[in-house]
Amino acid sequence: MTVQRRVISKNPESSAIEKKIKRGNAQRQASSWRGNWSMLLLLIGVSGLVSLVYFTWTDDFTHTLVSRGEILTQPRVFTVDCSEDYKKHKLFPGCTPTKCGRAISDSVVTLEEAQKLRRLAERGLSLAGSDGGASILDLHSGALSMGKQFVNIYRYFKNEIRDVFTEEDFELYKDVRGRIQKVIAETFGLDSKQMYLTKPTFFSCINSTSAKTTHDEYWHPHIDKETYGSFDYTSLLYLSDYGLEFGGGRFVFMDPNSNRTVEPRAGRVSFFSSGSENLHHVEKVVWGTRYAITVSFTCDPDYAIDDPSLP
């Protein structure tokens, strides 16, 4: 898919972001593509089928890293060169990314668990919801989209919130968070005890309703480490199926000269190092509803947050 740029009026903030994106692309293009093409040619020389295991080629320079119809029996890992972003922050040996990349796994969370978490999200989001196409529910801070703003569900609904959520809901959420943290640590060679949950970590519900505020404009390209300085590793747990329950809404890594997409599948976990080596965006949802959880991790204990608990 050819990258389509939005035409917007320039302001200092957007210009700065564009410069960072261009600089990150230039840094990666010089090294990663030369190595990737050499490795691809080598693999094809060994086996003409090997390349098909990792991604599907299309005519518009979009590669599918994993399709919705596939079921991965082990994590599918793609390494990329780390950006310079992490050097601008305090370094934490054993945790700060030195091995960067992106990975997808279908064996961390079961379909049944994903369905339970989706029902949790649906119950919480039914209390309000955005006027635009993107709503969030943050069990940690209590933030919930309501109209064109946010409310704190714990303050707004008080004791009634126990009629919406149960202790079992929160235990499942905590358990799943722990398993995601473990697979990230194993994949990137980290000590999981040096990783900390950080904010924002939240449920998202996206549909095709037109955006009403900037909070609804989820589709813009961005770099997590630039947006949230505390982020070192980002993960998403999908709670609905691309092509069956919604159209559009694929997760897109924007690499030099191409895009690489992940097609959501309920129970699928996608995770990656948070620097500019993983510039990305989400396609606009064109029909149906896309549910997911963003679970974020930092190496800096000063930015750690606790697992949520019912008041």
Coordinates of N, CA, C and O in Angstrom, one line a residue, residues 128-293:
A128 N -20.3 4.9 28.5 CA -20.2 6.2 27.8 C -19.8 6.0 26.4 O -20.5 5.4 25.6
G129 N -18.6 6.5 26.1 CA -18.1 6.3 24.7 C -17.9 7.7 24.0 O -18.6 8.7 24.3
S130 N -17.0 7.7 23.1 CA -16.6 8.9 22.4 C -17.7 9.3 21.3 O -18.4 8.4 20.8
D131 N -17.9 10.6 21.0 CA -18.8 11.0 19.9 C -18.2 10.7 18.6 O -18.9 10.6 17.6
G132 N -16.8 10.5 18.6 CA -16.1 10.2 17.4 C -16.0 8.7 17.3 O -16.6 7.9 17.9
G133 N -15.0 8.2 16.4 CA -14.9 6.8 16.1 C -13.9 6.1 17.0 O -13.8 4.8 16.9
A134 N -13.3 6.7 18.0 CA -12.3 6.0 18.9 C -12.6 6.3 20.3 O -12.6 7.4 20.8
S135 N -12.9 5.2 21.1 CA -13.1 5.3 22.5 C -12.0 4.5 23.3 O -11.5 3.5 22.8
I136 N -11.7 5.0 24.5 CA -10.7 4.3 25.3 C -11.3 4.0 26.7 O -12.1 4.8 27.2
L137 N -10.7 3.0 27.3 CA -11.1 2.6 28.7 C -9.7 2.3 29.3 O -9.1 1.3 28.9
D138 N -9.3 3.0 30.3 CA -8.1 2.8 31.1 C -8.4 2.4 32.5 O -8.9 3.2 33.3
L139 N -8.2 1.1 32.8 CA -8.6 0.6 34.1 C -7.7 1.1 35.2 O -8.0 1.0 36.4
H140 N -6.5 1.5 34.8 CA -5.5 2.0 35.8 C -5.9 3.4 36.3 O -6.0 3.6 37.5
S141 N -6.1 4.3 35.4 CA -6.4 5.7 35.8 C -7.9 5.9 35.9 O -8.3 6.9 36.6
G142 N -8.7 5.0 35.3 CA -10.1 5.2 35.4 C -10.7 6.0 34.2 O -11.9 6.2 34.1
A143 N -9.8 6.4 33.3 CA -10.2 7.3 32.2 C -11.1 6.5 31.2 O -10.8 5.4 30.8
L144 N -12.2 7.2 30.9 CA -13.2 6.6 29.9 C -13.7 7.7 29.0 O -14.0 8.8 29.4
S145 N -13.7 7.4 27.7 CA -14.2 8.4 26.7 C -15.7 8.7 27.0 O -16.4 7.7 27.2
M146 N -16.0 10.0 27.0 CA -17.4 10.3 27.2 C -17.7 11.6 26.3 O -17.2 12.7 26.7
G147 N -18.4 11.4 25.2 CA -18.6 12.5 24.3 C -17.3 13.0 23.7 O -16.6 12.3 23.0
K148 N -17.0 14.3 24.0 CA -15.8 14.9 23.5 C -14.7 15.0 24.5 O -13.7 15.7 24.3
Q149 N -14.9 14.3 25.7 CA -14.0 14.4 26.8 C -13.8 13.1 27.4 O -14.2 12.0 26.9
F150 N -13.2 13.1 28.6 CA -13.0 11.9 29.4 C -13.5 12.1 30.8 O -13.5 13.2 31.4
V151 N -13.9 11.0 31.4 CA -14.3 11.0 32.8 C -13.6 9.9 33.5 O -13.1 9.0 32.9
N152 N -13.6 10.0 34.9 CA -13.0 8.9 35.7 C -14.1 8.0 36.1 O -15.0 8.5 36.9
I153 N -14.1 6.8 35.6 CA -15.2 5.9 35.9 C -15.3 5.6 37.4 O -16.4 5.4 37.9
Y154 N -14.2 5.6 38.1 CA -14.2 5.2 39.5 C -14.9 6.3 40.4 O -15.6 6.1 41.4
R155 N -14.7 7.6 40.0 CA -15.3 8.7 40.6 C -16.7 8.9 40.2 O -17.6 9.3 41.0
Y156 N -16.9 8.8 38.9 CA -18.2 9.1 38.3 C -19.3 8.1 38.7 O -20.4 8.5 39.0
F157 N -18.9 6.8 38.7 CA -19.9 5.7 39.0 C -19.7 5.2 40.4 O -20.6 4.4 40.9
K158 N -18.6 5.5 41.1 CA -18.4 5.1 42.5 C -18.6 3.6 42.7 O -18.1 2.8 41.9
N159 N -19.4 3.3 43.7 CA -19.6 1.9 44.1 C -20.3 1.1 43.0 O -20.3 -0.2 43.0
E160 N -21.0 1.8 42.1 CA -21.8 1.1 41.1 C -20.8 0.4 40.1 O -21.3 -0.5 39.3
I161 N -19.6 0.8 40.1 CA -18.6 0.2 39.2 C -18.4 -1.3 39.4 O -18.1 -2.1 38.5
R162 N -18.8 -1.8 40.7 CA -18.7 -3.2 41.0 C -19.8 -4.0 40.4 O -19.8 -5.2 40.4
D163 N -20.8 -3.3 39.8 CA -21.8 -4.0 39.1 C -21.4 -4.2 37.6 O -22.1 -4.9 36.9
V164 N -20.3 -3.5 37.2 CA -19.8 -3.6 35.9 C -18.6 -4.5 35.8 O -18.5 -5.4 34.9
F165 N -17.7 -4.4 36.7 CA -16.5 -5.2 36.7 C -16.4 -6.1 38.0 O -17.0 -5.8 39.0
T166 N -15.7 -7.2 37.8 CA -15.5 -8.2 39.0 C -14.1 -8.3 39.3 O -13.2 -7.9 38.5
E167 N -13.8 -8.8 40.5 CA -12.4 -9.1 40.9 C -11.8 -10.1 39.9 O -10.6 -10.0 39.6
E168 N -12.6 -11.0 39.4 CA -12.1 -12.0 38.4 C -11.6 -11.3 37.1 O -10.6 -11.7 36.5
D169 N -12.3 -10.3 36.7 CA -12.0 -9.5 35.5 C -10.5 -9.0 35.7 O -9.7 -9.1 34.8
F170 N -10.3 -8.4 36.8 CA -9.0 -7.7 37.1 C -7.9 -8.7 37.3 O -6.8 -8.5 36.9
E171 N -8.2 -9.9 37.8 CA -7.2 -10.9 37.9 C -6.8 -11.4 36.6 O -5.6 -11.7 36.3
L172 N -7.8 -11.6 35.7 CA -7.4 -12.0 34.3 C -6.6 -11.0 33.6 O -5.6 -11.3 33.0
Y173 N -6.9 -9.7 33.7 CA -6.2 -8.6 33.1 C -4.7 -8.7 33.6 O -3.8 -8.6 32.8
K174 N -4.6 -8.8 34.9 CA -3.2 -8.9 35.5 C -2.4 -10.1 35.0 O -1.2 -10.0 34.7
D175 N -3.1 -11.2 35.0 CA -2.4 -12.4 34.5 C -2.0 -12.3 33.0 O -0.8 -12.7 32.7
V176 N -2.8 -11.8 32.2 CA -2.5 -11.6 30.8 C -1.4 -10.6 30.6 O -0.4 -10.8 29.8
R177 N -1.4 -9.5 31.4 CA -0.3 -8.5 31.4 C 1.0 -9.2 31.7 O 2.0 -9.0 31.0
G178 N 1.0 -10.1 32.7 CA 2.3 -10.8 33.1 C 2.8 -11.7 32.0 O 4.0 -11.8 31.8
R179 N 1.9 -12.4 31.3 CA 2.3 -13.2 30.2 C 2.9 -12.5 29.0 O 3.9 -12.9 28.4
I180 N 2.3 -11.3 28.7 CA 2.8 -10.5 27.7 C 4.2 -9.9 28.0 O 5.1 -9.9 27.2
Q181 N 4.3 -9.5 29.3 CA 5.6 -9.0 29.7 C 6.7 -10.1 29.6 O 7.8 -9.9 29.2
K182 N 6.3 -11.4 29.9 CA 7.3 -12.5 29.9 C 7.7 -12.8 28.4 O 8.9 -13.0 28.2
V183 N 6.8 -12.8 27.5 CA 7.1 -13.1 26.1 C 8.0 -12.0 25.5 O 8.9 -12.3 24.7
I184 N 7.7 -10.7 25.9 CA 8.6 -9.7 25.4 C 10.0 -9.8 25.9 O 11.0 -9.7 25.2
A185 N 10.1 -10.1 27.2 CA 11.5 -10.4 27.8 C 12.2 -11.5 27.2 O 13.4 -11.4 26.9
E186 N 11.5 -12.6 26.9 CA 12.1 -13.8 26.3 C 12.6 -13.5 24.9 O 13.6 -13.9 24.4
T187 N 11.8 -12.7 24.1 CA 12.1 -12.4 22.7 C 13.2 -11.5 22.6 O 14.1 -11.7 21.7
F188 N 13.3 -10.5 23.5 CA 14.4 -9.5 23.3 C 15.5 -9.7 24.3 O 16.4 -8.9 24.4
G189 N 15.5 -10.9 25.0 CA 16.6 -11.2 25.9 C 16.8 -10.3 27.1 O 17.9 -9.8 27.4
L190 N 15.6 -10.0 27.7 CA 15.6 -9.1 28.9 C 15.4 -9.8 30.2 O 14.9 -10.9 30.2
D191 N 15.6 -9.1 31.3 CA 15.2 -9.6 32.6 C 13.9 -8.9 32.8 O 13.7 -7.7 33.0
S192 N 12.8 -9.8 32.9 CA 11.5 -9.3 33.0 C 11.2 -8.5 34.3 O 10.4 -7.6 34.4
K193 N 12.1 -8.7 35.3 CA 11.9 -8.0 36.6 C 12.4 -6.6 36.4 O 12.1 -5.7 37.3
Q194 N 13.1 -6.3 35.4 CA 13.6 -4.9 35.1 C 12.6 -4.1 34.2 O 12.9 -3.0 33.9
M195 N 11.5 -4.8 33.8 CA 10.5 -4.1 33.0 C 9.3 -3.7 33.9 O 9.0 -4.5 34.8
Y196 N 8.8 -2.6 33.6 CA 7.7 -2.1 34.4 C 6.5 -1.7 33.5 O 6.7 -1.0 32.5
L197 N 5.3 -2.0 34.0 CA 4.1 -1.5 33.3 C 4.1 0.0 33.4 O 4.5 0.6 34.4
T198 N 3.7 0.7 32.3 CA 3.7 2.1 32.3 C 2.4 2.6 31.7 O 1.7 1.9 31.0
K199 N 2.2 3.9 31.8 CA 1.0 4.5 31.2 C 1.3 5.2 29.9 O 2.5 5.7 29.8
P200 N 0.3 5.3 29.0 CA -1.0 4.8 29.1 C -1.1 3.3 28.7 O -0.4 2.9 27.7
T201 N -1.8 2.5 29.4 CA -2.2 1.2 29.1 C -3.7 1.1 29.1 O -4.3 1.4 30.1
F202 N -4.3 0.7 28.0 CA -5.8 0.9 27.9 C -6.4 0.0 26.8 O -5.8 -0.5 25.9
F203 N -7.7 -0.1 27.0 CA -8.6 -0.8 25.9 C -8.9 0.3 24.9 O -9.2 1.5 25.2
S204 N -9.0 -0.1 23.6 CA -9.5 0.8 22.6 C -10.6 0.1 21.8 O -10.6 -1.1 21.6
C205 N -11.6 1.0 21.4 CA -12.7 0.5 20.6 C -12.8 1.5 19.5 O -13.1 2.7 19.7
I206 N -12.6 1.0 18.2 CA -12.6 1.9 17.1 C -13.7 1.5 16.0 O -13.7 0.3 15.7
N207 N -14.4 2.4 15.5 CA -15.4 2.1 14.5 C -15.2 3.2 13.4 O -14.3 4.0 13.4
S208 N -16.2 3.2 12.4 CA -16.0 4.1 11.3 C -16.7 5.5 11.4 O -16.7 6.3 10.5
T209 N -17.1 5.8 12.6 CA -17.7 7.1 12.9 C -16.7 8.2 12.7 O -15.5 8.0 13.0
S210 N -17.1 9.3 12.1 CA -16.1 10.4 11.8 C -15.6 11.0 13.1 O -16.3 11.0 14.1
A211 N -14.3 11.4 13.0 CA -13.6 12.0 14.2 C -14.3 13.3 14.6 O -14.7 14.1 13.7
K212 N -14.5 13.5 15.9 CA -15.0 14.8 16.3 C -14.0 15.6 17.0 O -14.1 16.9 17.1
T213 N -13.0 15.0 17.6 CA -11.9 15.8 18.2 C -10.5 15.1 17.8 O -10.5 14.0 17.2
T214 N -9.4 15.7 18.1 CA -8.1 15.1 17.8 C -7.9 13.8 18.5 O -7.1 12.9 18.0
H215 N -8.6 13.6 19.6 CA -8.5 12.3 20.3 C -9.0 11.1 19.5 O -8.6 10.0 19.7
D216 N -9.9 11.4 18.5 CA -10.5 10.4 17.7 C -9.6 10.1 16.5 O -9.8 9.1 15.8
E217 N -8.5 10.9 16.2 CA -7.7 10.7 15.1 C -6.5 9.8 15.4 O -5.4 10.2 15.6
Y218 N -6.8 8.5 15.4 CA -5.9 7.5 15.8 C -4.9 7.0 14.7 O -4.0 6.3 14.9
W219 N -5.2 7.5 13.5 CA -4.6 6.9 12.3 C -3.2 7.6 11.9 O -2.6 7.1 11.0
H220 N -2.8 8.6 12.6 CA -1.6 9.3 12.2 C -0.4 8.5 12.5 O -0.3 7.9 13.5
P221 N 0.6 8.6 11.6 CA 1.9 7.9 11.9 C 2.6 8.5 13.1 O 2.5 9.7 13.3
H222 N 3.1 7.7 13.9 CA 3.8 8.2 15.1 C 4.8 7.2 15.6 O 4.9 6.0 15.2
I223 N 5.6 7.7 16.6 CA 6.7 6.9 17.2 C 6.4 6.9 18.7 O 6.3 8.0 19.3
D224 N 6.2 5.8 19.3 CA 5.8 5.7 20.7 C 6.8 6.4 21.6 O 6.4 7.0 22.6
K225 N 8.1 6.2 21.4 CA 9.1 6.7 22.3 C 9.1 8.3 22.2 O 9.5 8.9 23.2
E226 N 8.7 8.8 21.0 CA 8.6 10.2 20.9 C 7.4 10.8 21.5 O 7.3 11.8 22.2
T227 N 6.3 10.0 21.4 CA 5.0 10.4 22.0 C 5.0 10.3 23.5 O 4.5 11.2 24.2
Y228 N 5.5 9.2 24.0 CA 5.6 8.9 25.4 C 7.0 8.5 25.7 O 7.5 7.4 25.5
G229 N 7.8 9.4 26.3 CA 9.2 9.2 26.5 C 9.5 8.0 27.4 O 10.6 7.4 27.3
S230 N 8.6 7.6 28.2 CA 8.8 6.5 29.1 C 8.8 5.1 28.4 O 9.3 4.1 28.9
F231 N 8.1 5.1 27.2 CA 7.9 3.8 26.5 C 9.2 3.2 26.1 O 10.1 3.9 25.5
D232 N 9.4 1.9 26.3 CA 10.6 1.2 25.7 C 10.1 0.0 24.9 O 10.7 -0.4 23.9
Y233 N 9.0 -0.6 25.3 CA 8.4 -1.7 24.6 C 6.9 -1.6 24.6 O 6.2 -1.3 25.6
T234 N 6.3 -1.7 23.4 CA 4.8 -1.6 23.2 C 4.2 -2.9 22.8 O 4.8 -3.6 22.0
S235 N 3.0 -3.2 23.3 CA 2.4 -4.4 22.9 C 0.9 -4.1 22.6 O 0.3 -3.2 23.2
L236 N 0.3 -4.9 21.8 CA -1.1 -4.9 21.5 C -1.7 -6.3 21.6 O -1.2 -7.2 21.0
L237 N -2.8 -6.4 22.3 CA -3.6 -7.7 22.3 C -4.9 -7.4 21.6 O -5.6 -6.5 22.0
Y238 N -5.1 -8.1 20.5 CA -6.3 -7.9 19.7 C -7.4 -8.7 20.2 O -7.2 -9.9 20.6
L239 N -8.6 -8.1 20.2 CA -9.8 -8.8 20.8 C -10.9 -9.0 19.8 O -12.0 -9.4 20.1
S240 N -10.6 -8.7 18.5 CA -11.6 -8.9 17.4 C -10.8 -9.3 16.1 O -9.6 -9.0 16.0
D241 N -11.5 -9.8 15.1 CA -10.9 -10.3 13.9 C -11.0 -9.4 12.7 O -12.2 -9.0 12.3
Y242 N -9.9 -9.1 12.1 CA -9.9 -8.3 10.9 C -10.6 -9.1 9.8 O -10.4 -10.3 9.6
G243 N -11.4 -8.4 9.0 CA -12.1 -9.0 7.9 C -13.4 -9.7 8.2 O -14.2 -10.0 7.3
L244 N -13.5 -10.1 9.5 CA -14.8 -10.7 9.9 C -15.6 -9.8 10.8 O -16.9 -9.7 10.6
E245 N -15.0 -9.0 11.7 CA -15.7 -8.1 12.5 C -15.5 -6.7 12.2 O -16.2 -5.8 12.7
F246 N -14.5 -6.4 11.4 CA -14.2 -5.0 11.0 C -13.4 -5.0 9.7 O -12.7 -6.0 9.5
G247 N -13.4 -3.9 9.0 CA -12.6 -3.7 7.8 C -11.7 -2.5 8.0 O -12.0 -1.6 8.7
G248 N -10.5 -2.5 7.4 CA -9.5 -1.6 7.7 C -8.9 -1.9 9.0 O -9.0 -3.1 9.5
G249 N -8.3 -1.0 9.7 CA -7.8 -1.2 11.1 C -6.6 -2.1 11.2 O -6.3 -2.6 12.3
R250 N -5.9 -2.4 10.1 CA -4.7 -3.2 10.2 C -3.6 -2.3 10.9 O -3.6 -1.1 10.8
F251 N -2.7 -2.9 11.6 CA -1.5 -2.2 12.2 C -0.4 -2.2 11.2 O -0.1 -3.3 10.6
V252 N 0.1 -1.0 10.9 CA 1.1 -0.9 9.8 C 2.4 -0.3 10.3 O 2.5 0.8 10.9
F253 N 3.5 -1.1 10.2 CA 4.8 -0.6 10.4 C 5.3 0.1 9.1 O 5.2 -0.5 8.0
M254 N 5.7 1.3 9.2 CA 6.1 2.1 8.0 C 7.6 2.1 7.9 O 8.3 2.9 8.4
D255 N 8.1 1.1 7.1 CA 9.5 1.0 6.9 C 9.9 1.7 5.6 O 9.1 2.1 4.8
P256 N 11.2 2.0 5.4 CA 11.7 2.7 4.2 C 11.2 1.8 3.0 O 11.4 0.6 2.9
N257 N 10.6 2.5 2.0 CA 10.2 1.9 0.8 C 9.0 1.0 0.8 O 8.6 0.4 -0.2
S258 N 8.5 0.7 2.0 CA 7.4 -0.3 2.1 C 6.6 -0.1 3.4 O 7.1 0.5 4.4
N259 N 5.5 -0.7 3.5 CA 4.7 -0.9 4.7 C 4.7 -2.4 5.0 O 4.7 -3.3 4.1
R260 N 4.6 -2.7 6.3 CA 4.5 -4.1 6.8 C 3.3 -4.2 7.7 O 3.3 -3.4 8.7
T261 N 2.3 -5.0 7.5 CA 1.1 -5.0 8.2 C 0.9 -6.2 9.1 O 1.4 -7.3 8.8
V262 N 0.2 -6.0 10.2 CA -0.3 -7.1 11.0 C -1.8 -7.1 11.0 O -2.4 -6.1 11.2
E263 N -2.4 -8.2 10.6 CA -3.8 -8.3 10.6 C -4.3 -8.9 11.9 O -4.0 -10.0 12.3
P264 N -5.1 -8.1 12.6 CA -5.6 -8.5 13.9 C -6.4 -9.8 13.9 O -7.2 -10.1 13.0
R265 N -6.2 -10.6 15.0 CA -7.0 -11.8 15.2 C -7.2 -11.9 16.7 O -6.3 -11.6 17.5
A266 N -8.4 -12.2 17.2 CA -8.7 -12.2 18.6 C -7.7 -13.2 19.3 O -7.6 -14.4 18.9
G267 N -7.0 -12.7 20.3 CA -6.0 -13.4 21.1 C -4.6 -13.2 20.6 O -3.7 -13.7 21.2
R268 N -4.4 -12.6 19.4 CA -3.1 -12.3 18.9 C -2.4 -11.2 19.6 O -3.0 -10.1 19.9
V269 N -1.1 -11.4 19.9 CA -0.3 -10.3 20.6 C 0.8 -9.9 19.6 O 1.5 -10.7 19.1
S270 N 0.8 -8.6 19.4 CA 1.9 -8.0 18.6 C 2.7 -7.1 19.5 O 2.1 -6.3 20.3
F271 N 4.0 -7.1 19.4 CA 4.9 -6.3 20.3 C 6.1 -5.9 19.6 O 6.6 -6.5 18.7
F272 N 6.7 -4.8 20.1 CA 7.8 -4.2 19.4 C 8.6 -3.2 20.3 O 8.0 -2.7 21.3
S273 N 9.8 -2.9 20.0 CA 10.6 -1.9 20.6 C 10.0 -0.5 20.2 O 9.5 -0.4 19.1
S274 N 10.0 0.4 21.1 CA 9.1 1.6 20.9 C 9.8 2.8 20.2 O 9.1 3.8 20.1
G275 N 11.0 2.7 19.7 CA 11.7 3.8 19.1 C 11.3 4.0 17.7 O 10.4 3.3 17.1
S276 N 12.0 4.9 17.0 CA 11.7 5.3 15.6 C 12.0 4.2 14.6 O 11.6 4.3 13.4
E277 N 12.6 3.1 15.0 CA 12.8 1.9 14.2 C 11.5 1.3 13.9 O 11.3 0.4 13.0
N278 N 10.5 1.6 14.7 CA 9.1 1.1 14.5 C 8.1 2.1 14.4 O 7.0 2.1 15.1
L279 N 8.3 3.1 13.5 CA 7.3 4.1 13.1 C 6.1 3.3 12.6 O 6.2 2.3 11.8
H280 N 4.9 3.7 13.0 CA 3.7 2.9 12.7 C 2.4 3.8 12.7 O 2.4 4.9 13.2
H281 N 1.4 3.2 12.2 CA 0.1 3.8 12.3 C -1.0 2.7 12.2 O -0.7 1.5 11.9
V282 N -2.2 3.0 12.5 CA -3.4 2.1 12.3 C -4.2 2.6 11.2 O -4.5 3.8 11.1
E283 N -4.6 1.7 10.3 CA -5.5 2.1 9.2 C -6.8 2.5 9.7 O -7.3 2.0 10.8
K284 N -7.5 3.4 9.0 CA -8.8 3.8 9.4 C -9.8 2.6 9.3 O -9.7 1.8 8.3
V285 N -10.6 2.4 10.3 CA -11.6 1.4 10.3 C -12.7 1.9 9.4 O -13.2 3.0 9.6
V286 N -13.1 1.0 8.4 CA -14.1 1.4 7.4 C -15.5 0.8 7.7 O -16.5 1.3 7.2
W287 N -15.5 -0.3 8.5 CA -16.8 -0.9 8.9 C -16.5 -1.7 10.1 O -15.4 -2.2 10.3
G288 N -17.6 -2.0 10.9 CA -17.5 -2.8 12.0 C -16.8 -2.1 13.2 O -16.6 -0.9 13.2
T289 N -16.3 -2.9 14.2 CA -15.7 -2.4 15.4 C -14.5 -3.2 15.7 O -14.5 -4.4 15.8
R290 N -13.4 -2.5 16.0 CA -12.1 -3.1 16.3 C -11.8 -2.9 17.8 O -11.8 -1.8 18.3
Y291 N -11.6 -4.0 18.5 CA -11.2 -3.9 19.9 C -9.8 -4.4 20.1 O -9.3 -5.4 19.5
A292 N -9.1 -3.7 21.0 CA -7.7 -4.1 21.3 C -7.3 -3.6 22.7 O -8.0 -2.7 23.3
I293 N -6.2 -4.1 23.2 CA -5.6 -3.5 24.5 C -4.2 -3.1 24.1 O -3.4 -3.9 23.6

